[in-house]
MMTF fields as JSON, N, C-alpha, C and O atoms, coordinates in Angstrom:
{
  "mmtfVersion": "1.0.0",
  "mmtfProducer": "UNKNOWN",
  "numBonds": 447,
  "numAtoms": 448,
  "numGroups": 112,
  "numChains": 1,
  "numModels": 1,
  "chainsPerModel": [1],
  "groupsPerChain": [112],
  "chainIdList": ["A"],
  "bondAtomList": [4, 2, 8, 6, 12, 10, 16, 14, 20, 18, 24, 22, 28, 26, 32, 30, 36, 34, 40, 38, 44, 42, 48, 46, 52, 50, 56, 54, 60, 58, 64, 62, 68, 66, 72, 70, 76, 74, 80, 78, 84, 82, 88, 86, 92, 90, 96, 94, 100, 98, 104, 102, 108, 106, 112, 110, 116, 114, 120, 118, 124, 122, 128, 126, 132, 130, 136, 134, 140, 138, 144, 142, 148, 146, 152, 150, 156, 154, 160, 158, 164, 162, 168, 166, 172, 170, 176, 174, 180, 178, 184, 182, 188, 186, 192, 190, 196, 194, 200, 198, 204, 202, 208, 206, 212, 210, 216, 214, 220, 218, 224, 222, 228, 226, 232, 230, 236, 234, 240, 238, 244, 242, 248, 246, 252, 250, 256, 254, 260, 258, 264, 262, 268, 266, 272, 270, 276, 274, 280, 278, 284, 282, 288, 286, 292, 290, 296, 294, 300, 298, 304, 302, 308, 306, 312, 310, 316, 314, 320, 318, 324, 322, 328, 326, 332, 330, 336, 334, 340, 338, 344, 342, 348, 346, 352, 350, 356, 354, 360, 358, 364, 362, 368, 366, 372, 370, 376, 374, 380, 378, 384, 382, 388, 386, 392, 390, 396, 394, 400, 398, 404, 402, 408, 406, 412, 410, 416, 414, 420, 418, 424, 422, 428, 426, 432, 430, 436, 434, 440, 438, 444, 442],
  "bondOrderList": [1, 1, 1, 1, 1, 1, 1, 1, 1, 1, 1, 1, 1, 1, 1, 1, 1, 1, 1, 1, 1, 1, 1, 1, 1, 1, 1, 1, 1, 1, 1, 1, 1, 1, 1, 1, 1, 1, 1, 1, 1, 1, 1, 1, 1, 1, 1, 1, 1, 1, 1, 1, 1, 1, 1, 1, 1, 1, 1, 1, 1, 1, 1, 1, 1, 1, 1, 1, 1, 1, 1, 1, 1, 1, 1, 1, 1, 1, 1, 1, 1, 1, 1, 1, 1, 1, 1, 1, 1, 1, 1, 1, 1, 1, 1, 1, 1, 1, 1, 1, 1, 1, 1, 1, 1, 1, 1, 1, 1, 1, 1],
  "groupList": [{"groupName": "UNK", "atomNameList": ["N", "CA", "C", "O"], "elementList": ["N", "C", "C", "O"], "formalChargeList": [0, 0, 0, 0], "bondAtomList": [1, 0, 2, 1, 3, 2], "bondOrderList": [1, 1, 2], "singleLetterCode": "X", "chemCompType": "L-PEPTIDE LINKING"}],
  "groupTypeList": [0, 0, 0, 0, 0, 0, 0, 0, 0, 0, 0, 0, 0, 0, 0, 0, 0, 0, 0, 0, 0, 0, 0, 0, 0, 0, 0, 0, 0, 0, 0, 0, 0, 0, 0, 0, 0, 0, 0, 0, 0, 0, 0, 0, 0, 0, 0, 0, 0, 0, 0, 0, 0, 0, 0, 0, 0, 0, 0, 0, 0, 0, 0, 0, 0, 0, 0, 0, 0, 0, 0, 0, 0, 0, 0, 0, 0, 0, 0, 0, 0, 0, 0, 0, 0, 0, 0, 0, 0, 0, 0, 0, 0, 0, 0, 0, 0, 0, 0, 0, 0, 0, 0, 0, 0, 0, 0, 0, 0, 0, 0, 0],
  "groupIdList": [1, 2, 3, 4, 5, 6, 7, 8, 9, 10, 11, 12, 13, 14, 15, 16, 17, 18, 19, 20, 21, 22, 23, 24, 25, 26, 27, 28, 29, 30, 31, 32, 33, 34, 35, 36, 37, 38, 39, 40, 41, 42, 43, 44, 45, 46, 47, 48, 49, 50, 51, 52, 53, 54, 55, 56, 57, 58, 59, 60, 61, 62, 63, 64, 65, 66, 67, 68, 69, 70, 71, 72, 73, 74, 75, 76, 77, 78, 79, 80, 81, 82, 83, 84, 85, 86, 87, 88, 89, 90, 91, 92, 93, 94, 95, 96, 97, 98, 99, 100, 101, 102, 103, 104, 105, 106, 107, 108, 109, 110, 111, 112],
  "secStructList": [7, 2, 2, 2, 2, 2, 2, 2, 2, 2, 2, 2, 6, 6, 6, 7, 2, 2, 2, 2, 2, 2, 2, 2, 2, 6, 2, 2, 2, 2, 4, 4, 4, 4, 4, 1, 7, 2, 2, 2, 2, 2, 2, 2, 2, 2, 7, 7, 2, 2, 2, 2, 2, 2, 2, 2, 2, 2, 2, 2, 2, 2, 2, 7, 1, 7, 7, 1, 1, 2, 2, 2, 2, 2, 2, 2, 2, 2, 2, 2, 2, 2, 2, 2, 2, 2, 2, 6, 6, 1, 7, 7, 6, 6, 2, 2, 2, 2, 2, 2, 2, 2, 2, 2, 2, 6, 6, 6, 1, 1, 7, 7],
  "xCoordList": [5.488, 4.991, 5.783, 5.23, 7.063, 7.91, 7.636, 7.678, 7.34, 7.078, 5.696, 5.567, 4.73, 3.462, 3.654, 3.012, 4.498, 4.77, 5.451, 5.116, 6.367, 6.997, 5.976, 6.093, 5.029, 3.968, 3.02, 2.647, 2.648, 1.769, 2.493, 1.903, 3.798, 4.62, 4.646, 4.442, 4.889, 4.971, 3.669, 3.705, 2.544, 1.258, 0.99, 0.54, 1.252, 0.787, 1.973, 1.696, 3.163, 4.239, 4.044, 4.264, 3.605, 3.411, 2.291, 2.436, 1.205, 0.056, 0.35, 0.039, 0.974, 1.243, 2.678, 2.964, 3.598, 5.06, 5.387, 6.155, 4.861, 5.116, 4.659, 5.372, 3.433, 2.925, 3.742, 4.035, 4.131, 5.011, 6.331, 6.856, 6.891, 8.113, 8.048, 8.934, 6.959, 6.75, 6.632, 7.14, 6.026, 6.059, 7.412, 7.714, 8.281, 9.668, 10.436, 11.28, 10.206, 10.971, 10.67, 11.51, 9.429, 8.909, 8.817, 8.128, 9.431, 9.313, 9.723, 9.147, 10.714, 11.138, 10.076, 10.022, 9.258, 8.168, 6.909, 6.122, 6.75, 5.566, 5.665, 4.657, 6.864, 6.977, 6.686, 6.208, 6.927, 6.677, 5.211, 4.988, 4.254, 2.868, 2.672, 1.712, 3.558, 3.375, 3.652, 3.329, 4.238, 4.465, 3.189, 3.168, 2.123, 0.853, 0.007, 0.198, -0.92, -1.887, -2.729, -2.76, -3.426, -4.279, -5.406, -5.837, -5.906, -7.061, -6.537, -7.239, -5.315, -4.808, -4.603, -4.988, -4.016, -3.707, -5.095, -5.192, -6.089, -7.433, -7.905, -8.444, -7.751, -8.137, -7.326, -7.846, -6.033, -5.171, -5.528, -5.569, -5.774, -6.07, -7.503, -7.792, -8.456, -9.835, -10.609, -11.8, -9.97, -10.703, -10.292, -10.357, -9.898, -9.488, -10.797, -11.644, -10.953, -12.137, -12.287, -13.413, -11.159, -11.191, -11.813, -12.668, -11.373, -11.814, -13.38, -14.161, -13.711, -15.232, -15.991, -17.047, -15.451, -16.134, -16.218, -17.229, -15.092, -15.101, -16.139, -16.787, -16.313, -17.295, -18.639, -19.445, -18.942, -20.224, -20.465, -21.572, -19.449, -19.63, -19.88, -20.714, -19.217, -19.372, -20.849, -21.544, -21.264, -22.65, -23.666, -24.624, -23.436, -24.334, -24.214, -25.221, -23.088, -22.896, -23.663, -24.279, -23.61, -24.294, -25.829, -26.523, -26.334, -27.728, -28.271, -29.383, -27.406, -27.847, -26.625, -25.845, -26.516, -25.277, -25.406, -24.412, -26.69, -26.951, -27.702, -28.687, -27.258, -27.896, -28.365, -27.728, -29.534, -30.151, -29.243, -29.24, -28.489, -27.662, -26.458, -26.377, -25.53, -24.307, -24.812, -24.314, -25.774, -26.329, -26.911, -26.701, -27.609, -28.177, -27.086, -27.22, -26.001, -24.897, -24.229, -23.889, -24.031, -23.444, -24.244, -23.691, -25.64, -26.481, -26.419, -26.425, -26.358, -26.281, -24.985, -24.971, -23.891, -22.553, -22.529, -22.004, -23.13, -23.198, -23.964, -23.491, -25.089, -25.927, -25.156, -25.19, -24.473, -23.736, -22.571, -22.25, -21.936, -20.874, -21.369, -20.718, -22.52, -23.158, -23.473, -23.211, -24.03, -24.394, -23.104, -23.08, -22.071, -20.83, -20.162, -19.587, -20.264, -19.618, -20.335, -19.746, -21.577, -22.32, -21.639, -21.625, -21.082, -20.31, -18.997, -18.519, -18.482, -17.137, -17.199, -16.163, -18.374, -18.416, -18.771, -18.904, -18.919, -19.274, -18.046, -16.916, -18.281, -17.149, -16.463, -17.116, -15.19, -14.42, -14.504, -14.397, -14.688, -14.756, -13.468, -12.402, -13.516, -12.395, -11.498, -10.276, -12.079, -11.278, -10.506, -9.392, -11.036, -10.338, -9.011, -7.985, -8.997, -7.864, -6.849, -5.648, -7.366, -6.529, -5.83, -4.64, -6.696, -6.116, -5.055, -3.969, -5.437, -4.41, -3.061, -1.969, -3.187, -1.921, -1.166, 0.064, -1.869, -1.222, -0.541, 0.505, -1.193, -0.652, 0.592, 1.499, 0.674, 1.872, 3.038, 4.172, 2.663, 3.652, 4.176, 5.35, 3.256, 3.549, 3.367, 2.644, 4.009, 3.871, 4.074, 5.025, 3.17, 3.276, 2.815, 2.817, 2.425, 2.017, 0.559, 0.089, -0.201, -1.666, -2.371, -1.894, -3.46, -4.158, -4.74, -5.109, -4.823, -5.357, -6.899, -7.482],
  "yCoordList": [-32.08, -33.361, -34.442, -35.464, -34.245, -35.291, -35.492, -36.614, -34.353, -34.417, -35.198, -36.022, -34.919, -35.563, -37.09, -37.91, -37.449, -38.89, -39.547, -40.685, -38.891, -39.448, -39.604, -40.541, -38.73, -38.82, -40.014, -40.761, -40.179, -41.284, -42.624, -43.634, -42.608, -43.834, -44.232, -45.407, -43.306, -43.606, -44.255, -45.102, -43.87, -44.385, -45.744, -46.669, -45.883, -47.082, -48.159, -49.158, -47.888, -48.672, -50.184, -51.091, -50.366, -51.747, -52.511, -53.703, -51.835, -52.448, -52.616, -53.638, -51.523, -51.588, -51.32, -50.309, -52.198, -51.894, -51.783, -50.898, -52.612, -52.614, -51.277, -50.687, -50.831, -49.614, -48.443, -47.58, -48.347, -47.275, -47.286, -46.239, -48.516, -48.618, -47.987, -47.29, -48.336, -47.878, -46.306, -45.707, -45.698, -44.242, -43.68, -42.75, -44.279, -43.785, -44.146, -43.359, -45.281, -45.673, -44.811, -44.561, -44.376, -43.473, -42.028, -41.275, -41.626, -40.242, -39.17, -38.084, -39.527, -38.569, -38.342, -37.285, -39.363, -39.2, -38.57, -37.953, -38.749, -38.239, -36.819, -36.112, -36.331, -35.026, -33.867, -32.843, -33.921, -32.791, -32.226, -31.031, -33.101, -32.663, -31.686, -30.916, -31.679, -30.835, -29.396, -28.506, -29.142, -27.712, -26.936, -25.707, -27.73, -27.134, -26.881, -27.56, -25.946, -25.633, -26.863, -27.751, -26.94, -28.052, -28.156, -29.259, -27.017, -27.036, -27.655, -28.431, -27.302, -27.852, -29.373, -30.164, -29.75, -31.218, -32.044, -33.154, -31.393, -32.098, -32.246, -33.3, -31.242, -31.389, -32.442, -33.198, -32.478, -33.386, -34.838, -35.686, -35.13, -36.561, -36.947, -38.104, -36.042, -36.416, -36.302, -36.612, -35.866, -35.654, -36.773, -36.56, -37.879, -38.943, -39.498, -40.062, -39.331, -39.827, -41.284, -41.78, -42.049, -43.46, -43.973, -44.858, -43.402, -43.794, -43.557, -44.371, -42.358, -42.06, -43.074, -43.548, -43.41, -44.333, -45.751, -46.446, -46.136, -47.469, -47.441, -48.46, -46.336, -46.198, -46.391, -47.114, -45.807, -45.965, -47.411, -47.918, -48.07, -49.502, -50.32, -51.225, -50.057, -50.852, -50.611, -51.534, -49.416, -49.159, -49.939, -50.513, -49.945, -50.732, -52.211, -52.918, -52.688, -54.126, -54.464, -55.525, -53.536, -53.764, -53.824, -54.593, -52.988, -52.907, -54.164, -54.633, -54.681, -55.845, -56.648, -56.269, -57.795, -58.63, -59.582, -60.081, -59.846, -60.773, -60.089, -59.401, -60.26, -59.663, -60.839, -61.884, -60.56, -61.649, -61.999, -63.148, -61.031, -61.27, -60.338, -59.398, -60.605, -59.759, -58.38, -57.343, -58.391, -57.115, -56.254, -55.041, -56.849, -56.153, -55.5, -54.36, -56.271, -55.764, -54.576, -53.58, -54.657, -53.595, -52.327, -51.236, -52.478, -51.381, -50.697, -49.47, -51.528, -50.997, -50.239, -49.149, -50.817, -50.127, -48.799, -47.801, -48.816, -47.575, -46.518, -45.385, -46.814, -45.858, -45.398, -44.206, -46.255, -45.876, -44.955, -44.018, -45.222, -44.383, -42.993, -41.992, -42.941, -41.731, -40.904, -39.701, -41.512, -40.82, -40.251, -39.139, -41.107, -40.667, -39.451, -38.585, -39.423, -38.327, -36.961, -35.92, -36.965, -35.747, -35.03, -33.8, -35.762, -35.233, -34.518, -33.621, -34.96, -34.474, -33.043, -32.395, -32.55, -31.131, -30.19, -28.984, -30.701, -29.778, -28.939, -29.426, -27.682, -26.883, -27.353, -27.938, -27.122, -27.487, -26.476, -25.275, -26.915, -26.051, -25.309, -25.92, -23.985, -23.088, -23.045, -22.951, -23.111, -23.111, -21.773, -21.775, -20.703, -19.382, -19.437, -19.021, -19.918, -20.005, -21.018, -20.757, -22.111, -23.095, -22.632, -22.847, -21.949, -21.441, -20.414, -20.399, -19.531, -18.497, -19.159, -18.714, -20.161, -20.877, -21.483, -21.452, -22.02, -22.557, -21.487, -21.718, -20.291, -19.15, -18.636, -18.204, -18.667, -18.305, -19.27, -18.897, -20.575, -21.628, -21.833, -22.134, -21.657, -21.93, -20.662, -20.649, -19.601, -18.225, -18.349, -18.973, -17.747, -17.723, -18.966, -18.98, -19.998, -21.256, -21.455, -22.337, -20.592, -20.695, -19.397, -18.272, -19.636, -18.319, -17.597, -18.183, -16.224, -15.435, -15.401, -14.776],
  "zCoordList": [-12.553, -12.919, -12.275, -11.869, -12.171, -11.624, -10.171, -9.667, -9.46, -7.996, -7.811, -6.906, -8.657, -8.634, -8.899, -8.242, -9.818, -10.111, -8.903, -8.573, -8.252, -7.085, -5.907, -5.118, -5.801, -4.836, -5.154, -4.25, -6.402, -6.753, -6.629, -6.245, -6.967, -6.828, -5.353, -5.047, -4.43, -3.067, -2.569, -1.676, -3.132, -2.71, -3.367, -2.69, -4.657, -5.343, -5.785, -6.45, -5.399, -5.77, -5.41, -6.212, -4.109, -3.705, -4.469, -4.741, -4.804, -5.493, -7.057, -7.668, -7.641, -9.109, -9.478, -10.118, -9.094, -9.327, -10.783, -11.16, -11.607, -13.048, -13.705, -14.516, -13.315, -13.922, -13.476, -14.304, -12.233, -11.743, -12.449, -12.827, -12.636, -13.335, -14.892, -15.388, -15.464, -16.867, -16.934, -17.882, -16.024, -15.924, -15.954, -16.702, -15.09, -14.973, -16.189, -16.618, -16.777, -17.974, -19.183, -20.047, -19.192, -20.398, -20.031, -20.719, -19.048, -18.571, -19.64, -19.714, -20.432, -21.402, -22.518, -23.146, -22.726, -23.659, -23.121, -23.84, -21.828, -21.076, -20.652, -20.686, -20.235, -19.58, -20.554, -20.067, -21.895, -22.665, -22.59, -22.79, -22.304, -22.214, -21.09, -21.121, -20.071, -18.907, -19.243, -18.455, -20.387, -20.758, -21.146, -21.216, -21.395, -21.737, -20.527, -19.518, -20.558, -19.539, -19.315, -20.167, -18.167, -17.878, -18.847, -19.182, -19.317, -20.337, -21.663, -22.313, -22.038, -23.299, -23.117, -23.979, -22.031, -21.832, -21.873, -22.396, -21.289, -21.394, -22.732, -23.068, -23.578, -25.016, -25.742, -26.563, -25.42, -26.144, -25.787, -26.678, -24.569, -24.217, -24.161, -23.857, -24.439, -24.349, -25.652, -25.679, -26.734, -27.99, -28.961, -30.172, -28.515, -29.399, -30.067, -29.374, -31.414, -32.117, -32.099, -32.102, -32.079, -32.047, -30.796, -30.831, -29.637, -28.397, -28.286, -27.794, -28.803, -28.86, -29.644, -29.224, -30.79, -31.647, -30.995, -31.093, -30.322, -29.675, -28.521, -28.284, -27.814, -26.724, -27.31, -26.725, -28.411, -29.15, -29.469, -29.291, -29.933, -30.305, -29.046, -29.084, -27.955, -26.68, -26.234, -25.81, -26.343, -25.872, -26.737, -26.219, -28.053, -28.937, -28.589, -28.641, -28.255, -27.915, -26.603, -26.496, -25.607, -24.39, -24.587, -23.923, -25.521, -25.658, -26.389, -26.142, -27.311, -28.108, -28.537, -29.411, -27.85, -28.126, -29.274, -29.801, -29.682, -30.815, -31.882, -31.614, -33.114, -34.305, -35.231, -35.357, -35.857, -36.663, -37.893, -38.337, -38.428, -39.568, -39.587, -38.797, -40.491, -40.674, -41.15, -40.712, -42.022, -42.561, -41.398, -41.377, -40.473, -39.374, -38.493, -38.05, -38.256, -37.531, -38.289, -37.651, -39.645, -40.327, -40.256, -40.117, -40.36, -40.337, -38.939, -38.841, -37.859, -36.507, -36.317, -35.744, -36.798, -36.759, -37.482, -36.988, -38.701, -39.505, -38.749, -38.668, -38.206, -37.439, -36.224, -35.918, -35.523, -34.313, -34.702, -33.97, -35.86, -36.32, -36.691, -36.395, -37.339, -37.749, -36.531, -36.524, -35.494, -34.288, -33.552, -33.025, -33.575, -32.875, -33.551, -32.891, -34.909, -35.609, -35.439, -35.732, -34.978, -34.704, -33.506, -33.476, -32.532, -31.374, -31.73, -31.037, -32.801, -33.199, -33.708, -33.851, -33.976, -34.446, -33.3, -33.511, -32.143, -31.05, -30.612, -30.651, -30.197, -29.87, -28.606, -27.742, -28.472, -27.325, -26.172, -26.418, -24.947, -23.841, -23.646, -23.712, -23.401, -23.192, -24.457, -24.339, -25.613, -26.854, -26.993, -27.516, -26.565, -26.73, -25.948, -26.485, -24.743, -23.896, -24.552, -24.626, -24.993, -25.609, -26.865, -27.094, -27.699, -28.965, -28.677, -29.256, -27.724, -27.393, -26.897, -27.253, -26.123, -25.696, -26.862, -26.889, -27.8, -28.998, -29.875, -30.482, -29.911, -30.652, -30.047, -30.759, -28.704, -28.059, -28.259, -28.555, -28.068, -28.224, -29.63, -29.843, -30.605, -32.014, -32.809, -33.805, -32.387, -33.071, -34.543, -35.013, -35.264, -36.73, -37.445, -38.676, -36.757, -37.381, -37.502, -38.22, -36.763, -36.686, -37.303, -37.153, -37.955, -38.474, -37.322, -36.305, -37.503, -36.382, -36.346, -35.46]
}
């Protein structure tokens, strides 16, 4: 992970010096995620329900930026939330591999 960070920094340091500095300043908090397989890392950073919900709200806002009343806005937000929660029950891709990795890393803490 650190070699990849050095490579990215060499490329982007001139354009984004503050962002590159933050990566190095926070490296101790960032690097533990690299002990997981790529599939596990993807699940960790892509299943954030709040981000999913915010994306649904942004989509709603793009489709209709003016609502006739506060009640109409609340109804639209409710329906958008309801639709977003349907996606949260979908199975995760490669779940068997991911669960196996968690069982190895956290032996005895997960049900079989």
